[in-house]
PDB file of C-alpha atoms in Angstrom:
ATOM      1  CA  ARG A   1      14.290 -13.720 -41.177  1.00  0.00           C
ATOM      2  CA  TYR A   2      10.268 -13.898 -41.438  1.00  0.00           C
ATOM      3  CA  MET A   3      10.387 -17.805 -40.756  1.00  0.00           C
ATOM      4  CA  GLN A   4      12.775 -17.076 -38.440  1.00  0.00           C
ATOM      5  CA  ASP A   5      10.959 -14.728 -36.383  1.00  0.00           C
ATOM      6  CA  ILE A   6       7.259 -16.787 -36.671  1.00  0.00           C
ATOM      7  CA  GLU A   7       9.094 -19.809 -35.554  1.00  0.00           C
ATOM      8  CA  THR A   8      10.238 -17.908 -32.669  1.00  0.00           C
ATOM      9  CA  HIS A   9       6.741 -16.480 -32.076  1.00  0.00           C
ATOM     10  CA  THR A  10       5.476 -20.164 -31.393  1.00  0.00           C
ATOM     11  CA  ILE A  11       5.390 -18.725 -27.787  1.00  0.00           C
ATOM     12  CA  ILE A  12       2.800 -16.462 -28.303  1.00  0.00           C
ATOM     13  CA  TYR A  13       0.472 -19.256 -30.338  1.00  0.00           C
ATOM     14  CA  LEU A  14       0.975 -21.465 -27.303  1.00  0.00           C
ATOM     15  CA  ARG A  15      -0.013 -19.130 -24.913  1.00  0.00           C
ATOM     16  CA  GLN A  16      -3.603 -18.621 -26.686  1.00  0.00           C
ATOM     17  CA  LEU A  17      -3.898 -22.482 -26.875  1.00  0.00           C
ATOM     18  CA  LEU A  18      -3.225 -22.678 -23.047  1.00  0.00           C
ATOM     19  CA  SER A  19      -5.996 -21.047 -22.221  1.00  0.00           C
ATOM     20  CA  THR A  20      -8.338 -23.584 -24.280  1.00  0.00           C
ATOM     21  CA  ARG A  21      -9.397 -26.912 -24.026  1.00  0.00           C
ATOM     22  CA  ALA A  22      -7.266 -27.779 -26.325  1.00  0.00           C
ATOM     23  CA  ILE A  23      -4.707 -29.055 -23.342  1.00  0.00           C
ATOM     24  CA  ASP A  24      -7.470 -31.389 -22.118  1.00  0.00           C
ATOM     25  CA  ASP A  25      -6.665 -33.902 -24.501  1.00  0.00           C
ATOM     26  CA  PRO A  26      -3.644 -35.505 -23.148  1.00  0.00           C
ATOM     27  CA  GLU A  27      -2.577 -36.678 -26.823  1.00  0.00           C
ATOM     28  CA  VAL A  28      -2.556 -33.014 -28.083  1.00  0.00           C
ATOM     29  CA  ALA A  29      -1.296 -31.630 -24.825  1.00  0.00           C
ATOM     30  CA  THR A  30       1.769 -33.913 -24.917  1.00  0.00           C
ATOM     31  CA  PHE A  31       2.093 -32.835 -28.779  1.00  0.00           C
ATOM     32  CA  LEU A  32       2.091 -29.110 -27.849  1.00  0.00           C
ATOM     33  CA  ALA A  33       4.726 -29.633 -25.485  1.00  0.00           C
ATOM     34  CA  CYS A  34       6.855 -31.395 -28.014  1.00  0.00           C
ATOM     35  CA  TRP A  35       5.468 -28.814 -30.831  1.00  0.00           C
ATOM     36  CA  PHE A  36       6.936 -25.914 -29.068  1.00  0.00           C
ATOM     37  CA  TYR A  37      10.292 -27.334 -27.694  1.00  0.00           C
ATOM     38  CA  GLU A  38      10.919 -27.915 -31.920  1.00  0.00           C
ATOM     39  CA  GLU A  39       9.512 -24.863 -33.507  1.00  0.00           C
ATOM     40  CA  THR A  40      11.747 -22.905 -31.020  1.00  0.00           C
ATOM     41  CA  PHE A  41      14.570 -24.742 -31.823  1.00  0.00           C
ATOM     42  CA  HIS A  42      13.880 -24.244 -35.776  1.00  0.00           C
ATOM     43  CA  GLY A  43      14.003 -20.053 -34.644  1.00  0.00           C
ATOM     44  CA  ARG A  44      17.090 -20.585 -32.912  1.00  0.00           C
ATOM     45  CA  ALA A  45      18.834 -22.734 -35.921  1.00  0.00           C
ATOM     46  CA  LEU A  46      17.514 -20.110 -38.188  1.00  0.00           C
ATOM     47  CA  ALA A  47      18.737 -17.449 -36.357  1.00  0.00           C
ATOM     48  CA  ARG A  48      22.324 -19.039 -36.275  1.00  0.00           C
ATOM     49  CA  PHE A  49      22.207 -19.387 -39.947  1.00  0.00           C
ATOM     50  CA  LEU A  50      21.434 -15.614 -40.323  1.00  0.00           C
ATOM     51  CA  GLU A  51      23.892 -14.569 -37.900  1.00  0.00           C
ATOM     52  CA  ALA A  52      26.841 -16.733 -39.560  1.00  0.00           C
ATOM     53  CA  ALA A  53      26.078 -15.570 -42.744  1.00  0.00           C
ATOM     54  CA  GLY A  54      25.903 -11.730 -41.796  1.00  0.00           C
ATOM     55  CA  HIS A  55      22.489 -10.657 -41.551  1.00  0.00           C
ATOM     56  CA  THR A  56      20.477  -9.506 -38.700  1.00  0.00           C
ATOM     57  CA  THR A  57      17.350 -11.617 -37.224  1.00  0.00           C
ATOM     58  CA  VAL A  58      14.371  -9.987 -35.667  1.00  0.00           C
ATOM     59  CA  GLU A  59      14.099  -8.934 -31.926  1.00  0.00           C
ATOM     60  CA  ARG A  60      10.763  -8.888 -30.758  1.00  0.00           C
ATOM     61  CA  GLN A  61       9.573  -8.286 -27.695  1.00  0.00           C
ATOM     62  CA  ARG A  62       7.186 -10.843 -27.201  1.00  0.00           C
ATOM     63  CA  SER A  63       5.687 -10.116 -23.268  1.00  0.00           C
ATOM     64  CA  GLN A  64       3.641  -6.887 -24.627  1.00  0.00           C
ATOM     65  CA  THR A  65       0.411  -7.835 -26.806  1.00  0.00           C
ATOM     66  CA  SER A  66      -1.370  -5.361 -28.460  1.00  0.00           C
ATOM     67  CA  PHE A  67      -4.915  -4.550 -27.783  1.00  0.00           C
ATOM     68  CA  VAL A  68      -6.112  -6.275 -30.904  1.00  0.00           C
ATOM     69  CA  GLN A  69      -4.213  -9.249 -29.903  1.00  0.00           C
ATOM     70  CA  ARG A  70      -5.810  -9.442 -26.341  1.00  0.00           C
ATOM     71  CA  ILE A  71      -9.123  -9.335 -28.141  1.00  0.00           C
ATOM     72  CA  GLU A  72      -8.370 -12.250 -30.264  1.00  0.00           C
ATOM     73  CA  ASP A  73      -6.795 -14.190 -27.558  1.00  0.00           C
ATOM     74  CA  TRP A  74      -9.999 -13.284 -25.440  1.00  0.00           C
ATOM     75  CA  SER A  75     -12.118 -14.308 -28.273  1.00  0.00           C
ATOM     76  CA  THR A  76     -10.426 -17.456 -28.795  1.00  0.00           C
ATOM     77  CA  SER A  77     -10.428 -18.543 -25.126  1.00  0.00           C
ATOM     78  CA  LEU A  78     -14.487 -17.769 -25.218  1.00  0.00           C
ATOM     79  CA  VAL A  79     -15.150 -19.796 -28.233  1.00  0.00           C
ATOM     80  CA  ALA A  80     -12.806 -22.727 -26.796  1.00  0.00           C
ATOM     81  CA  ARG A  81     -15.015 -22.542 -23.441  1.00  0.00           C
ATOM     82  CA  CYS A  82     -18.611 -22.132 -25.207  1.00  0.00           C
ATOM     83  CA  TRP A  83     -17.816 -25.020 -27.978  1.00  0.00           C
ATOM     84  CA  ARG A  84     -17.039 -28.513 -27.396  1.00  0.00           C
ATOM     85  CA  GLY A  85     -15.513 -28.955 -30.968  1.00  0.00           C
ATOM     86  CA  PHE A  86     -13.123 -26.271 -30.497  1.00  0.00           C
ATOM     87  CA  VAL A  87     -10.259 -28.376 -31.067  1.00  0.00           C
ATOM     88  CA  ALA A  88     -11.852 -29.089 -34.304  1.00  0.00           C
ATOM     89  CA  VAL A  89     -10.939 -26.009 -35.419  1.00  0.00           C
ATOM     90  CA  HIS A  90      -7.691 -25.713 -34.121  1.00  0.00           C
ATOM     91  CA  MET A  91      -6.448 -28.568 -35.454  1.00  0.00           C
ATOM     92  CA  THR A  92      -7.727 -27.758 -38.695  1.00  0.00           C
ATOM     93  CA  TRP A  93      -6.068 -24.472 -38.476  1.00  0.00           C
ATOM     94  CA  GLY A  94      -2.723 -26.239 -37.160  1.00  0.00           C
ATOM     95  CA  ALA A  95      -2.827 -28.363 -40.182  1.00  0.00           C
ATOM     96  CA  ILE A  96      -3.306 -25.998 -42.830  1.00  0.00           C
ATOM     97  CA  ASN A  97      -0.676 -24.092 -41.107  1.00  0.00           C
ATOM     98  CA  GLU A  98       1.951 -26.736 -40.913  1.00  0.00           C
ATOM     99  CA  LEU A  99       1.614 -27.779 -44.498  1.00  0.00           C
ATOM    100  CA  THR A 100       1.828 -24.071 -45.738  1.00  0.00           C
ATOM    101  CA  THR A 101       4.993 -23.906 -43.528  1.00  0.00           C
ATOM    102  CA  LEU A 102       6.596 -27.096 -45.018  1.00  0.00           C
ATOM    103  CA  THR A 103       5.720 -26.047 -48.428  1.00  0.00           C
ATOM    104  CA  GLY A 104       7.152 -23.025 -47.721  1.00  0.00           C
ATOM    105  CA  TYR A 105      10.626 -24.493 -46.551  1.00  0.00           C
ATOM    106  CA  GLN A 106      10.743 -26.897 -49.376  1.00  0.00           C
ATOM    107  CA  ARG A 107      10.540 -24.004 -51.824  1.00  0.00           C
ATOM    108  CA  LEU A 108      13.003 -22.089 -50.014  1.00  0.00           C
ATOM    109  CA  ALA A 109      15.527 -25.026 -50.473  1.00  0.00           C
ATOM    110  CA  ALA A 110      14.598 -25.470 -53.842  1.00  0.00           C
ATOM    111  CA  LEU A 111      15.183 -21.786 -54.479  1.00  0.00           C
ATOM    112  CA  ALA A 112      18.459 -20.868 -52.208  1.00  0.00           C
ATOM    113  CA  GLY A 113      20.616 -23.453 -53.478  1.00  0.00           C
ATOM    114  CA  HIS A 114      22.747 -23.276 -50.337  1.00  0.00           C
ATOM    115  CA  PRO A 115      24.096 -26.429 -49.211  1.00  0.00           C
ATOM    116  CA  VAL A 116      24.264 -25.292 -45.277  1.00  0.00           C
ATOM    117  CA  LEU A 117      20.928 -23.465 -45.441  1.00  0.00           C
ATOM    118  CA  SER A 118      19.396 -26.624 -47.642  1.00  0.00           C
ATOM    119  CA  ASP A 119      20.651 -29.435 -45.222  1.00  0.00           C
ATOM    120  CA  LEU A 120      19.026 -27.513 -41.809  1.00  0.00           C
ATOM    121  CA  LEU A 121      15.793 -26.768 -43.940  1.00  0.00           C
ATOM    122  CA  SER A 122      15.685 -30.478 -44.795  1.00  0.00           C
ATOM    123  CA  ARG A 123      15.833 -31.154 -40.960  1.00  0.00           C
ATOM    124  CA  ILE A 124      13.508 -28.716 -40.401  1.00  0.00           C
ATOM    125  CA  ILE A 125      10.847 -30.150 -43.057  1.00  0.00           C
ATOM    126  CA  ARG A 126      10.933 -33.594 -41.431  1.00  0.00           C
ATOM    127  CA  ASP A 127       9.765 -32.070 -38.278  1.00  0.00           C
ATOM    128  CA  GLU A 128       7.074 -29.963 -40.041  1.00  0.00           C
ATOM    129  CA  SER A 129       6.199 -33.055 -42.054  1.00  0.00           C
ATOM    130  CA  ARG A 130       5.590 -34.923 -38.773  1.00  0.00           C
ATOM    131  CA  HIS A 131       3.550 -31.746 -37.202  1.00  0.00           C
ATOM    132  CA  PHE A 132       1.424 -31.665 -40.033  1.00  0.00           C
ATOM    133  CA  THR A 133       0.847 -35.339 -39.813  1.00  0.00           C
ATOM    134  CA  PHE A 134      -0.347 -35.117 -36.385  1.00  0.00           C
ATOM    135  CA  TYR A 135      -2.547 -32.169 -36.671  1.00  0.00           C
ATOM    136  CA  TYR A 136      -4.036 -33.626 -39.765  1.00  0.00           C
ATOM    137  CA  ARG A 137      -5.135 -37.060 -38.110  1.00  0.00           C
ATOM    138  CA  GLN A 138      -6.433 -35.064 -35.080  1.00  0.00           C
ATOM    139  CA  ALA A 139      -8.242 -32.673 -37.079  1.00  0.00           C
ATOM    140  CA  GLU A 140      -9.729 -36.029 -39.138  1.00  0.00           C
ATOM    141  CA  ARG A 141     -10.802 -37.320 -35.514  1.00  0.00           C
ATOM    142  CA  TRP A 142     -12.087 -34.129 -34.361  1.00  0.00           C
ATOM    143  CA  LEU A 143     -14.257 -33.254 -37.229  1.00  0.00           C
ATOM    144  CA  SER A 144     -15.903 -36.173 -37.183  1.00  0.00           C
ATOM    145  CA  GLN A 145     -18.257 -34.611 -34.338  1.00  0.00           C
ATOM    146  CA  PRO A 146     -21.844 -33.461 -35.421  1.00  0.00           C
ATOM    147  CA  GLY A 147     -21.701 -29.961 -36.601  1.00  0.00           C
ATOM    148  CA  ALA A 148     -17.477 -29.713 -35.974  1.00  0.00           C
ATOM    149  CA  SER A 149     -16.901 -29.715 -39.506  1.00  0.00           C
ATOM    150  CA  ARG A 150     -19.648 -26.938 -40.651  1.00  0.00           C
ATOM    151  CA  VAL A 151     -18.618 -24.973 -37.775  1.00  0.00           C
ATOM    152  CA  ALA A 152     -14.850 -25.297 -38.836  1.00  0.00           C
ATOM    153  CA  ARG A 153     -15.175 -24.581 -41.971  1.00  0.00           C
ATOM    154  CA  LEU A 154     -16.607 -21.485 -41.369  1.00  0.00           C
ATOM    155  CA  LEU A 155     -14.450 -20.349 -39.027  1.00  0.00           C
ATOM    156  CA  VAL A 156     -11.323 -21.100 -41.550  1.00  0.00           C
ATOM    157  CA  ASP A 157     -12.938 -19.714 -44.239  1.00  0.00           C
ATOM    158  CA  ARG A 158     -13.363 -16.235 -42.386  1.00  0.00           C
ATOM    159  CA  PHE A 159     -10.461 -16.232 -40.152  1.00  0.00           C
ATOM    160  CA  TRP A 160      -7.370 -18.084 -41.432  1.00  0.00           C
ATOM    161  CA  ALA A 161      -4.696 -16.388 -42.813  1.00  0.00           C
ATOM    162  CA  PRO A 162      -1.088 -17.342 -43.634  1.00  0.00           C
ATOM    163  CA  VAL A 163       1.215 -18.067 -40.790  1.00  0.00           C
ATOM    164  CA  GLY A 164       2.926 -14.474 -39.881  1.00  0.00           C
ATOM    165  CA  THR A 165       0.173 -12.505 -41.084  1.00  0.00           C
ATOM    166  CA  GLY A 166      -0.907  -9.658 -38.382  1.00  0.00           C
ATOM    167  CA  VAL A 167       2.517 -10.280 -36.673  1.00  0.00           C
ATOM    168  CA  GLN A 168       5.128  -9.632 -39.409  1.00  0.00           C
ATOM    169  CA  PRO A 169       4.420  -6.173 -41.632  1.00  0.00           C
ATOM    170  CA  PRO A 170       2.171  -6.820 -44.456  1.00  0.00           C
ATOM    171  CA  GLU A 171       4.758  -5.782 -47.088  1.00  0.00           C
ATOM    172  CA  GLU A 172       7.124  -8.589 -45.516  1.00  0.00           C
ATOM    173  CA  THR A 173       4.202 -11.277 -45.991  1.00  0.00           C
ATOM    174  CA  ARG A 174       3.790 -10.165 -49.545  1.00  0.00           C
ATOM    175  CA  PHE A 175       7.548 -10.284 -50.274  1.00  0.00           C
ATOM    176  CA  LEU A 176       7.503 -13.804 -48.781  1.00  0.00           C
ATOM    177  CA  ALA A 177       4.610 -15.009 -50.753  1.00  0.00           C
ATOM    178  CA  GLY A 178       5.836 -13.626 -54.311  1.00  0.00           C
ATOM    179  CA  TYR A 179       9.234 -14.949 -53.894  1.00  0.00           C
ATOM    180  CA  LEU A 180       7.887 -18.363 -52.830  1.00  0.00           C
ATOM    181  CA  LEU A 181       5.129 -18.383 -55.209  1.00  0.00           C
ATOM    182  CA  PHE A 182       6.832 -16.972 -58.237  1.00  0.00           C
ATOM    183  CA  VAL A 183      10.556 -16.622 -58.279  1.00  0.00           C
ATOM    184  CA  GLY A 184      11.615 -18.887 -61.190  1.00  0.00           C
ATOM    185  CA  LEU A 185       8.268 -19.503 -62.337  1.00  0.00           C
ATOM    186  CA  VAL A 186       7.861 -15.964 -63.966  1.00  0.00           C
ATOM    187  CA  PRO A 187      10.113 -15.530 -66.956  1.00  0.00           C
ATOM    188  CA  GLN A 188      12.704 -12.753 -66.126  1.00  0.00           C
ATOM    189  CA  GLY A 189      13.068  -9.617 -68.221  1.00  0.00           C
ATOM    190  CA  PRO A 190      12.248  -9.291 -71.993  1.00  0.00           C
ATOM    191  CA  GLN A 191      12.022 -12.211 -73.911  1.00  0.00           C
TER     192      GLN A 191
END
């Protein structure tokens, strides 16, 4: 459910990006259209799987934003307007998010052992891999501008958090991280 909700939440991330200079780059703007379409359908496919398996999905009213979210949106837009190299940060951030998401899906497929879910996740993984490659190559390009890597590093170090942090309740984020990182790796019960 966590991943289904976050994939569906992509429209909020896109809304933030549309108010930045990232859309001034034709390659980035074209990619964002494809990225949004694919991420939305990842969420829909995961929702269909969950519903078929008898689980509820997260229904969230995405048009309402919190005060904190509005401040974050305004801050992002302001930084983007004031600093031409903002796209370097976005592309770096996107590469990190896509790689962690891709890795999370790979781990979930390995842990789940469910043939339908594994097939669905393998399809999503292909898209996430393409998304990561795009973000990574664009980050490499944009980070070559003078000072861009230093500022991008500072912002990522200070503000980056795993995808879904701040959207999901903290206990859900902890559960997901624990499940994907430690299940099967830590001995269970007395030895």
